[in-house]
Tab-separated table of C-alpha atoms in Angstrom:
chain	number	residue	atom	x	y	z
A	1	UNK	CA	90.531	124.808	125.406
A	2	UNK	CA	86.646	124.239	123.662
A	3	UNK	CA	83.836	125.880	123.856
A	4	UNK	CA	81.415	123.657	125.672
A	5	UNK	CA	78.618	125.894	125.481
A	6	UNK	CA	79.124	125.874	121.482
A	7	UNK	CA	78.280	121.908	121.640
A	8	UNK	CA	74.829	122.285	124.335
A	9	UNK	CA	72.380	121.512	122.312
A	10	UNK	CA	73.601	118.260	121.398
A	11	UNK	CA	74.706	116.222	124.434
A	12	UNK	CA	74.711	112.476	126.164
A	13	UNK	CA	75.691	111.679	129.953
A	14	UNK	CA	77.987	109.611	130.710
A	15	UNK	CA	78.635	109.143	135.193
A	16	UNK	CA	76.846	112.458	135.527
A	17	UNK	CA	79.694	113.505	132.923
A	18	UNK	CA	77.866	115.555	129.974
A	19	UNK	CA	80.023	115.241	126.934
A	20	UNK	CA	78.799	116.364	123.897
A	21	UNK	CA	77.479	114.809	121.249
A	22	UNK	CA	79.000	113.568	117.073
A	23	UNK	CA	76.847	115.945	115.612
A	24	UNK	CA	78.030	118.865	116.774
A	25	UNK	CA	81.516	118.423	116.839
A	26	UNK	CA	81.177	117.858	112.969
A	27	UNK	CA	78.710	121.418	112.561
A	28	UNK	CA	81.754	122.421	114.859
A	29	UNK	CA	83.909	121.153	111.629
A	30	UNK	CA	81.668	122.626	108.843
A	31	UNK	CA	82.002	125.803	111.170
A	32	UNK	CA	86.442	126.290	110.438
A	33	UNK	CA	85.731	124.381	107.290
A	34	UNK	CA	83.261	127.791	106.358
A	35	UNK	CA	85.859	130.496	107.609
A	36	UNK	CA	89.455	129.166	106.210
A	37	UNK	CA	89.881	129.346	102.060
A	38	UNK	CA	90.675	126.285	100.009
A	39	UNK	CA	94.017	126.099	100.142
A	40	UNK	CA	95.015	126.739	103.968
A	41	UNK	CA	96.611	123.793	105.245
A	42	UNK	CA	94.407	123.501	108.357
A	43	UNK	CA	91.671	123.586	105.930
A	44	UNK	CA	93.119	120.436	103.830
A	45	UNK	CA	93.431	118.504	107.245
A	46	UNK	CA	89.776	119.043	108.934
A	47	UNK	CA	87.659	118.426	106.412
A	48	UNK	CA	89.843	114.201	105.985
A	49	UNK	CA	89.174	115.039	109.309
A	50	UNK	CA	85.191	116.101	109.058
A	51	UNK	CA	84.893	113.296	106.482
A	52	UNK	CA	86.049	110.926	108.723
A	53	UNK	CA	84.081	111.826	111.720
A	54	UNK	CA	81.233	112.127	109.422
A	55	UNK	CA	81.381	108.532	108.823
A	56	UNK	CA	81.581	107.039	112.541
A	57	UNK	CA	78.582	109.136	113.127
A	58	UNK	CA	76.804	107.086	110.617
A	59	UNK	CA	78.347	104.242	111.073
A	60	UNK	CA	77.054	104.881	114.749
A	61	UNK	CA	73.437	105.189	114.602
A	62	UNK	CA	74.230	101.743	111.710
A	63	UNK	CA	74.474	100.157	115.678
A	64	UNK	CA	78.830	99.281	114.372
A	65	UNK	CA	79.723	99.825	117.892
A	66	UNK	CA	79.039	97.206	120.310
A	67	UNK	CA	79.174	100.846	123.310
A	68	UNK	CA	78.068	103.275	121.171
A	69	UNK	CA	78.167	105.655	124.138
A	70	UNK	CA	82.213	104.948	124.253
A	71	UNK	CA	82.216	105.380	120.918
A	72	UNK	CA	81.314	108.417	121.567
A	73	UNK	CA	83.173	109.160	124.375
A	74	UNK	CA	85.814	108.613	122.480
A	75	UNK	CA	85.517	110.768	120.043
A	76	UNK	CA	84.365	113.564	120.434
A	77	UNK	CA	87.133	114.065	123.622
A	78	UNK	CA	89.446	113.545	120.452
A	79	UNK	CA	87.453	115.650	118.461
A	80	UNK	CA	87.912	117.812	121.545
A	81	UNK	CA	91.679	117.967	121.300
A	82	UNK	CA	91.670	119.226	117.459
A	83	UNK	CA	89.889	122.188	118.172
A	84	UNK	CA	91.503	123.077	121.565
A	85	UNK	CA	94.304	123.343	119.513
A	86	UNK	CA	92.730	125.369	116.517
A	87	UNK	CA	90.785	127.672	119.456
A	88	UNK	CA	95.143	127.910	120.857
A	89	UNK	CA	95.933	129.028	117.989
A	90	UNK	CA	92.242	131.619	117.051
A	91	UNK	CA	93.711	132.680	120.923
A	92	UNK	CA	97.409	133.591	120.416
A	93	UNK	CA	98.574	130.788	122.347
A	94	UNK	CA	100.905	128.269	121.516
A	95	UNK	CA	98.929	124.787	120.512
A	96	UNK	CA	101.053	121.446	121.668
A	97	UNK	CA	103.957	120.916	119.551
A	98	UNK	CA	102.110	118.265	117.441
A	99	UNK	CA	100.552	120.873	115.864
A	100	UNK	CA	102.495	123.323	116.075
A	101	UNK	CA	104.088	122.711	112.116
A	102	UNK	CA	100.985	122.016	110.629
A	103	UNK	CA	99.651	125.734	111.430
A	104	UNK	CA	102.890	127.593	110.710
A	105	UNK	CA	103.641	126.091	107.641
A	106	UNK	CA	99.195	126.204	106.318
A	107	UNK	CA	99.708	129.079	103.603
A	108	UNK	CA	103.903	127.277	102.527
A	109	UNK	CA	103.210	127.459	98.831
A	110	UNK	CA	105.633	124.540	98.545
A	111	UNK	CA	103.731	122.240	101.032
A	112	UNK	CA	101.063	119.797	98.472
A	113	UNK	CA	97.836	119.174	99.639
A	114	UNK	CA	98.414	115.313	100.922
A	115	UNK	CA	101.089	116.319	102.923
A	116	UNK	CA	98.810	118.485	105.161
A	117	UNK	CA	96.801	115.510	105.698
A	118	UNK	CA	99.724	113.410	106.615
A	119	UNK	CA	100.722	115.800	108.655
A	120	UNK	CA	97.523	116.898	110.951
A	121	UNK	CA	96.762	113.045	110.255
A	122	UNK	CA	100.185	112.572	111.600
A	123	UNK	CA	99.450	114.809	115.242
A	124	UNK	CA	96.115	114.101	116.122
A	125	UNK	CA	96.910	110.261	116.012
A	126	UNK	CA	100.452	109.839	117.240
A	127	UNK	CA	99.937	112.712	119.683
A	128	UNK	CA	96.549	113.537	121.114
A	129	UNK	CA	95.066	109.867	120.533
A	130	UNK	CA	96.386	108.160	123.416
A	131	UNK	CA	95.544	111.177	125.813
A	132	UNK	CA	92.079	110.819	124.710
A	133	UNK	CA	91.220	107.112	125.037
A	134	UNK	CA	93.157	107.968	128.257
A	135	UNK	CA	90.213	110.260	128.670
A	136	UNK	CA	87.881	108.972	128.151
A	137	UNK	CA	88.254	105.299	131.257
A	138	UNK	CA	88.501	108.763	133.210
A	139	UNK	CA	85.397	109.814	132.335
A	140	UNK	CA	83.398	106.484	132.266
A	141	UNK	CA	85.312	104.656	135.070
A	142	UNK	CA	86.840	101.915	133.192
A	143	UNK	CA	90.039	100.309	131.736
A	144	UNK	CA	92.064	101.395	128.456
A	145	UNK	CA	91.773	97.293	127.612
A	146	UNK	CA	87.589	97.787	128.241
A	147	UNK	CA	87.981	100.387	125.360
A	148	UNK	CA	89.908	98.325	123.000
A	149	UNK	CA	86.938	96.874	120.771
A	150	UNK	CA	85.625	100.956	120.315
A	151	UNK	CA	89.215	101.807	119.851
A	152	UNK	CA	89.757	99.363	117.153
A	153	UNK	CA	86.452	100.433	115.529
A	154	UNK	CA	87.315	103.939	114.813
A	155	UNK	CA	90.798	102.895	113.409
A	156	UNK	CA	89.672	100.759	110.706
A	157	UNK	CA	86.790	103.800	109.208
A	158	UNK	CA	90.444	105.360	109.318
A	159	UNK	CA	92.184	103.087	107.581
A	160	UNK	CA	89.243	102.261	105.247
A	161	UNK	CA	89.602	105.997	103.971
A	162	UNK	CA	93.183	106.379	103.772
A	163	UNK	CA	93.848	105.340	100.479
A	164	UNK	CA	90.544	107.290	98.936
A	165	UNK	CA	92.011	110.792	101.072
A	166	UNK	CA	95.730	109.566	98.940
A	167	UNK	CA	93.675	108.814	96.037
A	168	UNK	CA	91.819	112.191	96.604
A	169	UNK	CA	95.018	114.766	97.612
A	170	UNK	CA	96.874	113.485	94.283
A	171	UNK	CA	98.951	116.349	92.641
A	172	UNK	CA	98.096	114.732	89.675
A	173	UNK	CA	95.035	112.831	87.625
A	174	UNK	CA	98.173	109.630	87.549
A	175	UNK	CA	100.082	108.311	89.980
A	176	UNK	CA	103.222	109.777	91.480
A	177	UNK	CA	106.126	109.245	89.587
A	178	UNK	CA	109.188	106.872	91.444
A	179	UNK	CA	111.470	110.224	90.965
A	180	UNK	CA	108.665	111.710	92.930
A	181	UNK	CA	109.575	113.059	96.192
A	182	UNK	CA	106.180	112.507	97.688
A	183	UNK	CA	106.798	108.921	97.299
A	184	UNK	CA	109.464	109.035	99.782
A	185	UNK	CA	106.918	110.816	102.064
A	186	UNK	CA	103.956	107.882	101.406
A	187	UNK	CA	106.442	105.607	101.964
A	188	UNK	CA	107.128	106.936	105.404
A	189	UNK	CA	104.373	106.691	107.460
A	190	UNK	CA	102.186	104.662	108.328
A	191	UNK	CA	98.762	104.907	110.196
A	192	UNK	CA	98.565	101.401	110.462
A	193	UNK	CA	101.714	102.210	112.843
A	194	UNK	CA	101.121	105.476	114.921
A	195	UNK	CA	97.505	104.133	115.006
A	196	UNK	CA	99.733	101.268	116.981
A	197	UNK	CA	101.849	103.194	119.176
A	198	UNK	CA	99.134	105.422	119.937
A	199	UNK	CA	97.369	102.801	121.837
A	200	UNK	CA	99.914	101.247	123.390
A	201	UNK	CA	101.066	104.735	124.472
A	202	UNK	CA	97.817	104.824	126.527
A	203	UNK	CA	98.131	101.850	127.808
A	204	UNK	CA	101.526	103.550	129.457
A	205	UNK	CA	99.924	106.754	130.595
A	206	UNK	CA	97.368	104.557	132.053
A	207	UNK	CA	100.456	102.540	133.671
A	208	UNK	CA	101.704	106.188	135.272
A	209	UNK	CA	98.509	107.391	136.444
A	210	UNK	CA	99.664	107.618	139.662
A	211	UNK	CA	103.096	108.587	139.175
A	212	UNK	CA	102.113	112.595	137.769
A	213	UNK	CA	105.421	113.852	136.844
A	214	UNK	CA	106.780	110.837	134.982
A	215	UNK	CA	102.966	110.987	132.936
A	216	UNK	CA	104.324	114.701	132.261
A	217	UNK	CA	107.699	113.657	130.534
A	218	UNK	CA	105.657	111.292	128.887
A	219	UNK	CA	103.664	113.162	127.824
A	220	UNK	CA	105.959	115.954	127.170
A	221	UNK	CA	108.140	113.410	124.964
A	222	UNK	CA	105.766	112.242	122.690
A	223	UNK	CA	104.836	115.641	121.885
A	224	UNK	CA	107.803	116.430	121.013
A	225	UNK	CA	107.893	113.016	118.568
A	226	UNK	CA	105.248	113.733	116.676
A	227	UNK	CA	105.655	117.379	116.256
A	228	UNK	CA	109.155	116.662	115.029
A	229	UNK	CA	107.856	114.046	112.243
A	230	UNK	CA	104.691	116.246	111.801
A	231	UNK	CA	107.987	118.963	110.655
A	232	UNK	CA	109.384	115.969	107.830
A	233	UNK	CA	105.880	115.005	106.411
A	234	UNK	CA	105.700	119.183	106.405
A	235	UNK	CA	108.974	119.774	104.190
A	236	UNK	CA	108.726	121.569	100.343
A	237	UNK	CA	108.659	120.289	97.945
A	238	UNK	CA	108.036	122.555	95.478
A	239	UNK	CA	109.637	126.119	94.382
A	240	UNK	CA	107.189	128.663	96.097
A	241	UNK	CA	105.804	130.001	92.085
A	242	UNK	CA	107.628	133.739	91.724
A	243	UNK	CA	104.642	136.369	91.375
A	244	UNK	CA	104.475	137.822	87.714
């Protein structure tokens, strides 16, 4: 799991529980970026996620969130699920199924940068976000409904940046041709739909909190399903280049 002592200098207290601040998460992501090759698939997603986290941090400073403590708690617990997946791979342990395609194919020459970004966003929104909402409710002693405003505001940041992310990672200066397979992949996945599904999954998991066996099965199925979508998003679209 994430080494919490890395974030010890930047924390807030929530009901007596120490929650690490967004600044600490940003520093951790920057450190990861410095250690990975630029074309590495996980590095591509990490850059995208770093941009999103920095924007959320700016909006926190600007008072964009009504309940800043709830927003910080949700954002940090959300990020820690990605960081745990990174640490699992670094320690030669298996990450959640939703993350495996990205880590397994991170160096594939036939997968385009935008595919890596979308696969990471799919794993993080499709699986991690629902669990982070439940984590936040347990930490703050509240219900999912109490977090809906902050959930929506975080989601608005993601949606606002999605178009810019797609533009930055397009394979060339021109718009994609309609025959390009990436065009079809872009149309087959929606961040907005993934965010809506994550909210429904979070509410379902919260309802199952007194039924641990059912909750565990729900999470396993969610994890596997999101992983399957991720593998489809990472279908190689270009032939690997031959050496020489």
